Amino acid sequence: MSQNGVSSTNGSAKKGITYNNILEAAQRPTPLVPLRKLKVEHQLQSDIYVKLEYLNVAGSLEDRSADKAFQFAEEIGVSRGDEVYVTAGGSTAISYATVAAVRGIKLTIYAPKGEFALVDTVLHTLGVNYIELPVSTYAEARAQTEEAAQQKNAFCLNKFTTNAAFVANLQKTACEIERAVNNKSIGKVGAVVIPLNTGAPAAGIAAYYRGTGDHGVRVIGVTCKKDTIPEMGLDLKNDLLQEYNVEKREVDEEEAYSFTRHLIGTEGIMAGPSSGAAVLEAIKVAKELPAGSTIVVVLQDGIRNYLRHFLDDDWIVANKKNVVTRKDGPQPNATFDPKVLVYDPTKLAGEWTQDPETKKWNHSEVEFNEFNPERPLVLDTVLDAIGKTPLVKLQHVPAAHGVKCNVYVKCEYLNAGGSTKDRIAKRMVEIAEKTGKPGKLVPGVTLIEPTSGNTGIGLSLASAVRGYKCIITMPKKMSKEKAIAMASLGSTIIRTPNEAGFDSPNSHIGVALRLKSEIQDAVVLDQYCNPGNPLAHYEQTAEEIIYDMGDKHIDLVVLTAGTGGTVTGISRKIHERVPTAKVVGVDPHGSILAGPNETDIEFYEVEGIGYDFLPGTLDTSAIDYWAKSHDKESFLMARELIRTEGILCGGSSGCAVHYALEECKSLNLPAEANVVVLLPDGIRNYITKFLDDDWMNERHFLDA
């Protein structure tokens, strides 16, 4: 981790931070968020806060444990290139695989039957060897793991895993909770509720409170009555729970699934089923404790591993679960007035102006927000977990491609909804709430938005938190994972033909316009024309880059382009504050964003970038020059980043990095040069796409 001196506007010294690898970014505390709607719904007299462990770098609480286990192993001589064996399943396996990728460890993971079912594709992409054993218990799996490691003369990490989980949660999770108490962000904690898998994290938290002499804090572990919820109760260390007085409670599987779906759609907390089960039990605990108590729920993981599981209505039906499935939303009428399609997505609402002396930009209709680099431990809502994403230096990929300079990546997949589009969704909603433009927003209003998916997830998240209905229109090529994520947040999804041009009544834009004319008081925030789109990146994303880079000079910024808001907003701020830096836009072959000479509109697979028109939010003059991208190189680079850097990014991120490296080589940038690349989203939306070898092979992307 590198702290970089920067100067504030009043001349005082500030410190920005860049990270030497993604594991250093994992040292950032995860935030606490109050559950205000559920408090009202259940008439609670106490406060429940959830700790968002799914915002850890590999997506779960177990990231802390895995990193600590490898630290223990390195202390006794395990080093880069060594072969290591461990027993782990589910999110825990992904955590260990991610840490191993960063540390350069050749990892083999063993687990009982079925424990890789929801994570096998991710593990494969991370490059680990994973072996499902024909056994039903973790005790049996551990025995076989240890025997296999001995036969291969490899190091077995099992001797450290329980202690690592205990210590990591004693030193980190519990301490972060108490920091929030000490700075009076939350009241004195009466209970900590946490899902139980091994129970070691719960015991570590309980040990912290015992060590401080505070015996009034109850630590309550939650498991499933029949051990049928993934990652709950399958490997319990009951002796450890008893030693540290961790209370055990059980929940019903179907009740937990139903409640977790409700939690996501009501509070925007994108939690996995074990986390939802813990919140469900915390509501009962809140009714047992004195009025005014504070309960903290540690969320084990998020929705990533469950988009083919309890969040998928098809899975619910196929597995005959007693969980209410979602209803189909409205479809536009077959007949409509052609006038409703009169729309120009190429014109930005309002006007940008630049002060000729200060070079600062202003907008005619919007008051700018002041940049604040701090991220509090306790947030008002989950929407405040948008922004302040880490800037991480790539350690292996640049050199492997013959690049000498420093390459930093901004990990936007660690935003609350999983992408950089969370920023514009939040900002567009804020502007509409404040100004009534482009429509008045009050609870119950229907937001409609045409999107390639990530803006839809961001708006679905904002709608869940703010109390709006939401309809998303989206081309069929966009992943099923995106659709399920949005539906989980309460949105209705309408798919449109890939081949429909933006001006077609059957395109995602055309269908959105038709629905707007049919639904009373519906609002289309319109990411293609809304000033909040580039503004979010001008005010925040670019400022974060400049702040975190500190006294490191920025030579090149590389950004993929979709609606153009990202490249426009960031480029304007970078050119204003760092005039010598160059900004490169990356546009896929088949898109016309790169300029008037681009006329061939073709199908391409990378999602979220490129368009068949020039959106109003794109100012092509703000970009110094363009690179044109191909699908194959983009997906292969994304997989390389996952495998060698442990950065769990999406296909457009691979696109940005590949073409950034090409520019570095083309410009022959020296070792001291610094390049910043924005990674728009993560792997969650693409597990059945470019992470899947079959999908890649069908498109010949893995051909030599």
mmCIF file of N, CA, C and O in Angstrom, residues 254-318:
data_model
loop_
_atom_site.group_PDB
_atom_site.id
_atom_site.type_symbol
_atom_site.label_atom_id
_atom_site.label_comp_id
_atom_site.label_asym_id
_atom_site.label_seq_id
_atom_site.Cartn_x
_atom_site.Cartn_y
_atom_site.Cartn_z
ATOM 1 N N GLU A 254 -36.494 -22.569 3.269
ATOM 2 C CA GLU A 254 -37.380 -21.827 2.378
ATOM 3 C C GLU A 254 -37.724 -20.456 2.948
ATOM 4 O O GLU A 254 -37.842 -19.474 2.204
ATOM 5 N N GLU A 255 -37.853 -20.375 4.267
ATOM 6 C CA GLU A 255 -38.106 -19.078 4.899
ATOM 7 C C GLU A 255 -36.917 -18.142 4.672
ATOM 8 O O GLU A 255 -37.089 -16.943 4.403
ATOM 9 N N ALA A 256 -35.705 -18.712 4.748
ATOM 10 C CA ALA A 256 -34.499 -17.902 4.524
ATOM 11 C C ALA A 256 -34.429 -17.416 3.084
ATOM 12 O O ALA A 256 -34.079 -16.259 2.822
ATOM 13 N N TYR A 257 -34.768 -18.281 2.119
ATOM 14 C CA TYR A 257 -34.743 -17.864 0.712
ATOM 15 C C TYR A 257 -35.750 -16.744 0.455
ATOM 16 O O TYR A 257 -35.442 -15.740 -0.198
ATOM 17 N N SER A 258 -36.952 -16.925 0.959
ATOM 18 C CA SER A 258 -37.994 -15.910 0.752
ATOM 19 C C SER A 258 -37.591 -14.585 1.384
ATOM 20 O O SER A 258 -37.737 -13.514 0.779
ATOM 21 N N PHE A 259 -37.065 -14.659 2.610
ATOM 22 C CA PHE A 259 -36.702 -13.418 3.302
ATOM 23 C C PHE A 259 -35.522 -12.730 2.618
ATOM 24 O O PHE A 259 -35.505 -11.491 2.504
ATOM 25 N N THR A 260 -34.537 -13.490 2.170
ATOM 26 C CA THR A 260 -33.369 -12.870 1.534
ATOM 27 C C THR A 260 -33.775 -12.149 0.256
ATOM 28 O O THR A 260 -33.296 -11.038 -0.029
ATOM 29 N N ARG A 261 -34.692 -12.741 -0.513
ATOM 30 C CA ARG A 261 -35.188 -12.064 -1.710
ATOM 31 C C ARG A 261 -35.900 -10.759 -1.320
ATOM 32 O O ARG A 261 -35.770 -9.735 -2.002
ATOM 33 N N HIS A 262 -36.612 -10.790 -0.220
ATOM 34 C CA HIS A 262 -37.289 -9.586 0.270
ATOM 35 C C HIS A 262 -36.276 -8.540 0.739
ATOM 36 O O HIS A 262 -36.419 -7.341 0.459
ATOM 37 N N LEU A 263 -35.240 -8.976 1.437
ATOM 38 C CA LEU A 263 -34.186 -8.076 1.921
ATOM 39 C C LEU A 263 -33.524 -7.339 0.757
ATOM 40 O O LEU A 263 -33.314 -6.126 0.810
ATOM 41 N N ILE A 264 -33.209 -8.070 -0.298
ATOM 42 C CA ILE A 264 -32.556 -7.468 -1.460
ATOM 43 C C ILE A 264 -33.475 -6.430 -2.107
ATOM 44 O O ILE A 264 -33.061 -5.308 -2.416
ATOM 45 N N GLY A 265 -34.733 -6.808 -2.307
ATOM 46 C CA GLY A 265 -35.666 -5.922 -2.984
ATOM 47 C C GLY A 265 -36.132 -4.740 -2.155
ATOM 48 O O GLY A 265 -36.572 -3.728 -2.705
ATOM 49 N N THR A 266 -36.016 -4.841 -0.840
ATOM 50 C CA THR A 266 -36.495 -3.782 0.052
ATOM 51 C C THR A 266 -35.398 -2.795 0.441
ATOM 52 O O THR A 266 -35.590 -1.584 0.423
ATOM 53 N N GLU A 267 -34.244 -3.323 0.820
ATOM 54 C CA GLU A 267 -33.152 -2.480 1.323
ATOM 55 C C GLU A 267 -32.014 -2.312 0.316
ATOM 56 O O GLU A 267 -31.113 -1.519 0.543
ATOM 57 N N GLY A 268 -32.034 -3.095 -0.786
ATOM 58 C CA GLY A 268 -30.933 -3.034 -1.736
ATOM 59 C C GLY A 268 -29.676 -3.715 -1.232
ATOM 60 O O GLY A 268 -28.592 -3.512 -1.786
ATOM 61 N N ILE A 269 -29.800 -4.537 -0.202
ATOM 62 C CA ILE A 269 -28.665 -5.277 0.350
ATOM 63 C C ILE A 269 -28.540 -6.574 -0.436
ATOM 64 O O ILE A 269 -29.345 -7.490 -0.272
ATOM 65 N N MET A 270 -27.521 -6.666 -1.297
ATOM 66 C CA MET A 270 -27.418 -7.779 -2.247
ATOM 67 C C MET A 270 -26.710 -8.963 -1.594
ATOM 68 O O MET A 270 -25.577 -9.321 -1.917
ATOM 69 N N ALA A 271 -27.442 -9.607 -0.674
ATOM 70 C CA ALA A 271 -26.884 -10.629 0.204
ATOM 71 C C ALA A 271 -27.167 -12.030 -0.299
ATOM 72 O O ALA A 271 -28.179 -12.288 -0.952
ATOM 73 N N GLY A 272 -26.262 -12.961 0.054
ATOM 74 C CA GLY A 272 -26.488 -14.374 -0.190
ATOM 75 C C GLY A 272 -27.445 -14.953 0.840
ATOM 76 O O GLY A 272 -27.813 -14.293 1.819
ATOM 77 N N PRO A 273 -27.859 -16.229 0.667
ATOM 78 C CA PRO A 273 -28.906 -16.796 1.530
ATOM 79 C C PRO A 273 -28.491 -16.969 2.983
ATOM 80 O O PRO A 273 -29.324 -16.814 3.887
ATOM 81 N N SER A 274 -27.226 -17.287 3.249
ATOM 82 C CA SER A 274 -26.813 -17.419 4.645
ATOM 83 C C SER A 274 -26.847 -16.056 5.333
ATOM 84 O O SER A 274 -27.195 -15.949 6.518
ATOM 85 N N SER A 275 -26.524 -14.999 4.586
ATOM 86 C CA SER A 275 -26.586 -13.645 5.147
ATOM 87 C C SER A 275 -28.022 -13.246 5.432
ATOM 88 O O SER A 275 -28.333 -12.662 6.482
ATOM 89 N N GLY A 276 -28.920 -13.561 4.491
ATOM 90 C CA GLY A 276 -30.338 -13.273 4.713
ATOM 91 C C GLY A 276 -30.871 -14.019 5.913
ATOM 92 O O GLY A 276 -31.673 -13.478 6.702
ATOM 93 N N ALA A 277 -30.433 -15.266 6.081
ATOM 94 C CA ALA A 277 -30.868 -16.058 7.239
ATOM 95 C C ALA A 277 -30.429 -15.398 8.539
ATOM 96 O O ALA A 277 -31.178 -15.375 9.533
ATOM 97 N N ALA A 278 -29.210 -14.836 8.544
ATOM 98 C CA ALA A 278 -28.712 -14.162 9.747
ATOM 99 C C ALA A 278 -29.524 -12.908 10.049
ATOM 100 O O ALA A 278 -29.825 -12.604 11.215
ATOM 101 N N VAL A 279 -29.905 -12.140 9.003
ATOM 102 C CA VAL A 279 -30.730 -10.945 9.226
ATOM 103 C C VAL A 279 -32.106 -11.352 9.753
ATOM 104 O O VAL A 279 -32.659 -10.697 10.657
ATOM 105 N N LEU A 280 -32.645 -12.415 9.196
ATOM 106 C CA LEU A 280 -33.950 -12.910 9.664
ATOM 107 C C LEU A 280 -33.901 -13.229 11.157
ATOM 108 O O LEU A 280 -34.816 -12.867 11.917
ATOM 109 N N GLU A 281 -32.840 -13.861 11.586
ATOM 110 C CA GLU A 281 -32.709 -14.196 13.006
ATOM 111 C C GLU A 281 -32.443 -12.939 13.831
ATOM 112 O O GLU A 281 -32.897 -12.826 14.983
ATOM 113 N N ALA A 282 -31.732 -11.967 13.257
ATOM 114 C CA ALA A 282 -31.453 -10.724 13.980
ATOM 115 C C ALA A 282 -32.732 -9.969 14.301
ATOM 116 O O ALA A 282 -32.825 -9.288 15.337
ATOM 117 N N ILE A 283 -33.728 -10.063 13.435
ATOM 118 C CA ILE A 283 -35.022 -9.416 13.706
ATOM 119 C C ILE A 283 -35.654 -10.019 14.962
ATOM 120 O O ILE A 283 -36.209 -9.300 15.809
ATOM 121 N N LYS A 284 -35.519 -11.322 15.107
ATOM 122 C CA LYS A 284 -36.045 -11.974 16.320
ATOM 123 C C LYS A 284 -35.243 -11.548 17.546
ATOM 124 O O LYS A 284 -35.804 -11.299 18.618
ATOM 125 N N VAL A 285 -33.918 -11.450 17.380
ATOM 126 C CA VAL A 285 -33.066 -11.022 18.488
ATOM 127 C C VAL A 285 -33.420 -9.595 18.911
ATOM 128 O O VAL A 285 -33.449 -9.270 20.106
ATOM 129 N N ALA A 286 -33.718 -8.733 17.937
ATOM 130 C CA ALA A 286 -34.061 -7.340 18.237
ATOM 131 C C ALA A 286 -35.292 -7.245 19.127
ATOM 132 O O ALA A 286 -35.420 -6.305 19.927
ATOM 133 N N LYS A 287 -36.187 -8.201 18.992
ATOM 134 C CA LYS A 287 -37.399 -8.196 19.815
ATOM 135 C C LYS A 287 -37.144 -8.743 21.215
ATOM 136 O O LYS A 287 -37.969 -8.564 22.109
ATOM 137 N N GLU A 288 -35.992 -9.412 21.395
ATOM 138 C CA GLU A 288 -35.638 -9.956 22.704
ATOM 139 C C GLU A 288 -34.832 -8.956 23.540
ATOM 140 O O GLU A 288 -34.909 -8.970 24.770
ATOM 141 N N LEU A 289 -34.057 -8.122 22.861
ATOM 142 C CA LEU A 289 -33.178 -7.190 23.571
ATOM 143 C C LEU A 289 -33.938 -5.948 24.034
ATOM 144 O O LEU A 289 -35.009 -5.636 23.489
ATOM 145 N N PRO A 290 -33.399 -5.216 24.989
ATOM 146 C CA PRO A 290 -34.065 -3.980 25.436
ATOM 147 C C PRO A 290 -34.185 -2.969 24.299
ATOM 148 O O PRO A 290 -33.356 -2.938 23.378
ATOM 149 N N ALA A 291 -35.209 -2.158 24.352
ATOM 150 C CA ALA A 291 -35.390 -1.096 23.358
ATOM 151 C C ALA A 291 -34.139 -0.219 23.311
ATOM 152 O O ALA A 291 -33.523 0.065 24.344
ATOM 153 N N GLY A 292 -33.776 0.194 22.099
ATOM 154 C CA GLY A 292 -32.604 1.036 21.930
ATOM 155 C C GLY A 292 -31.310 0.269 21.745
ATOM 156 O O GLY A 292 -30.240 0.871 21.624
ATOM 157 N N SER A 293 -31.392 -1.062 21.685
ATOM 158 C CA SER A 293 -30.187 -1.872 21.494
ATOM 159 C C SER A 293 -29.684 -1.766 20.053
ATOM 160 O O SER A 293 -30.413 -1.365 19.146
ATOM 161 N N THR A 294 -28.430 -2.148 19.868
ATOM 162 C CA THR A 294 -27.819 -2.185 18.539
ATOM 163 C C THR A 294 -27.400 -3.612 18.232
ATOM 164 O O THR A 294 -26.692 -4.239 19.027
ATOM 165 N N ILE A 295 -27.840 -4.109 17.073
ATOM 166 C CA ILE A 295 -27.458 -5.446 16.610
ATOM 167 C C ILE A 295 -26.689 -5.293 15.311
ATOM 168 O O ILE A 295 -27.110 -4.557 14.417
ATOM 169 N N VAL A 296 -25.557 -5.963 15.205
ATOM 170 C CA VAL A 296 -24.761 -5.971 13.971
ATOM 171 C C VAL A 296 -24.838 -7.361 13.359
ATOM 172 O O VAL A 296 -24.597 -8.363 14.044
ATOM 173 N N VAL A 297 -25.178 -7.418 12.079
ATOM 174 C CA VAL A 297 -25.208 -8.683 11.350
ATOM 175 C C VAL A 297 -24.044 -8.694 10.367
ATOM 176 O O VAL A 297 -23.918 -7.795 9.526
ATOM 177 N N VAL A 298 -23.189 -9.691 10.479
ATOM 178 C CA VAL A 298 -22.058 -9.841 9.562
ATOM 179 C C VAL A 298 -22.536 -10.673 8.371
ATOM 180 O O VAL A 298 -22.897 -11.838 8.528
ATOM 181 N N LEU A 299 -22.564 -10.052 7.196
ATOM 182 C CA LEU A 299 -23.064 -10.735 6.002
ATOM 183 C C LEU A 299 -21.939 -11.565 5.382
ATOM 184 O O LEU A 299 -20.903 -11.034 4.984
ATOM 185 N N GLN A 300 -22.172 -12.856 5.259
ATOM 186 C CA GLN A 300 -21.147 -13.789 4.788
ATOM 187 C C GLN A 300 -20.711 -13.505 3.354
ATOM 188 O O GLN A 300 -19.531 -13.427 3.050
ATOM 189 N N ASP A 301 -21.682 -13.371 2.454
ATOM 190 C CA ASP A 301 -21.344 -13.130 1.054
ATOM 191 C C ASP A 301 -22.524 -12.487 0.349
ATOM 192 O O ASP A 301 -23.560 -12.196 0.969
ATOM 193 N N GLY A 302 -22.364 -12.241 -0.961
ATOM 194 C CA GLY A 302 -23.384 -11.564 -1.751
ATOM 195 C C GLY A 302 -24.076 -12.493 -2.727
ATOM 196 O O GLY A 302 -24.037 -13.724 -2.590
ATOM 197 N N ILE A 303 -24.664 -11.918 -3.764
ATOM 198 C CA ILE A 303 -25.527 -12.695 -4.654
ATOM 199 C C ILE A 303 -24.771 -13.434 -5.753
ATOM 200 O O ILE A 303 -25.363 -14.276 -6.440
ATOM 201 N N ARG A 304 -23.479 -13.161 -5.954
ATOM 202 C CA ARG A 304 -22.760 -13.679 -7.126
ATOM 203 C C ARG A 304 -22.945 -15.181 -7.350
ATOM 204 O O ARG A 304 -23.203 -15.625 -8.469
ATOM 205 N N ASN A 305 -22.800 -15.970 -6.301
ATOM 206 C CA ASN A 305 -22.835 -17.427 -6.459
ATOM 207 C C ASN A 305 -24.245 -17.987 -6.555
ATOM 208 O O ASN A 305 -24.397 -19.203 -6.748
ATOM 209 N N TYR A 306 -25.262 -17.139 -6.447
ATOM 210 C CA TYR A 306 -26.634 -17.642 -6.308
ATOM 211 C C TYR A 306 -27.566 -17.176 -7.415
ATOM 212 O O TYR A 306 -28.783 -17.317 -7.313
ATOM 213 N N LEU A 307 -26.984 -16.645 -8.496
ATOM 214 C CA LEU A 307 -27.823 -16.209 -9.617
ATOM 215 C C LEU A 307 -28.359 -17.393 -10.402
ATOM 216 O O LEU A 307 -29.307 -17.250 -11.182
ATOM 217 N N ARG A 308 -27.784 -18.569 -10.192
ATOM 218 C CA ARG A 308 -28.321 -19.812 -10.753
ATOM 219 C C ARG A 308 -28.960 -20.654 -9.662
ATOM 220 O O ARG A 308 -29.190 -21.849 -9.847
ATOM 221 N N HIS A 309 -29.229 -20.038 -8.549
ATOM 222 C CA HIS A 309 -29.740 -20.764 -7.377
ATOM 223 C C HIS A 309 -31.030 -20.103 -6.900
ATOM 224 O O HIS A 309 -31.950 -19.903 -7.678
ATOM 225 N N PHE A 310 -31.117 -19.701 -5.641
ATOM 226 C CA PHE A 310 -32.399 -19.288 -5.066
ATOM 227 C C PHE A 310 -32.942 -17.986 -5.649
ATOM 228 O O PHE A 310 -34.132 -17.687 -5.493
ATOM 229 N N LEU A 311 -32.108 -17.212 -6.320
ATOM 230 C CA LEU A 311 -32.584 -15.969 -6.928
ATOM 231 C C LEU A 311 -33.197 -16.198 -8.306
ATOM 232 O O LEU A 311 -33.847 -15.304 -8.852
ATOM 233 N N ASP A 312 -32.996 -17.374 -8.862
ATOM 234 C CA ASP A 312 -33.489 -17.723 -10.197
ATOM 235 C C ASP A 312 -34.834 -18.433 -10.061
ATOM 236 O O ASP A 312 -34.908 -19.521 -9.469
ATOM 237 N N ASP A 313 -35.884 -17.832 -10.585
ATOM 238 C CA ASP A 313 -37.210 -18.451 -10.495
ATOM 239 C C ASP A 313 -37.245 -19.837 -11.131
ATOM 240 O O ASP A 313 -37.977 -20.723 -10.668
ATOM 241 N N ASP A 314 -36.474 -20.036 -12.184
ATOM 242 C CA ASP A 314 -36.430 -21.365 -12.815
ATOM 243 C C ASP A 314 -35.899 -22.408 -11.834
ATOM 244 O O ASP A 314 -36.394 -23.540 -11.783
ATOM 245 N N TRP A 315 -34.899 -22.033 -11.048
ATOM 246 C CA TRP A 315 -34.363 -22.953 -10.043
ATOM 247 C C TRP A 315 -35.401 -23.218 -8.952
ATOM 248 O O TRP A 315 -35.562 -24.354 -8.509
ATOM 249 N N ILE A 316 -36.079 -22.175 -8.526
ATOM 250 C CA ILE A 316 -37.111 -22.327 -7.488
ATOM 251 C C ILE A 316 -38.170 -23.329 -7.935
ATOM 252 O O ILE A 316 -38.566 -24.238 -7.186
ATOM 253 N N VAL A 317 -38.625 -23.196 -9.177
ATOM 254 C CA VAL A 317 -39.668 -24.094 -9.704
ATOM 255 C C VAL A 317 -39.124 -25.508 -9.878
ATOM 256 O O VAL A 317 -39.757 -26.493 -9.469
ATOM 257 N N ALA A 318 -37.930 -25.628 -10.470
ATOM 258 C CA ALA A 318 -37.356 -26.952 -10.733
ATOM 259 C C ALA A 318 -37.098 -27.721 -9.446
ATOM 260 O O ALA A 318 -37.224 -28.953 -9.408
#
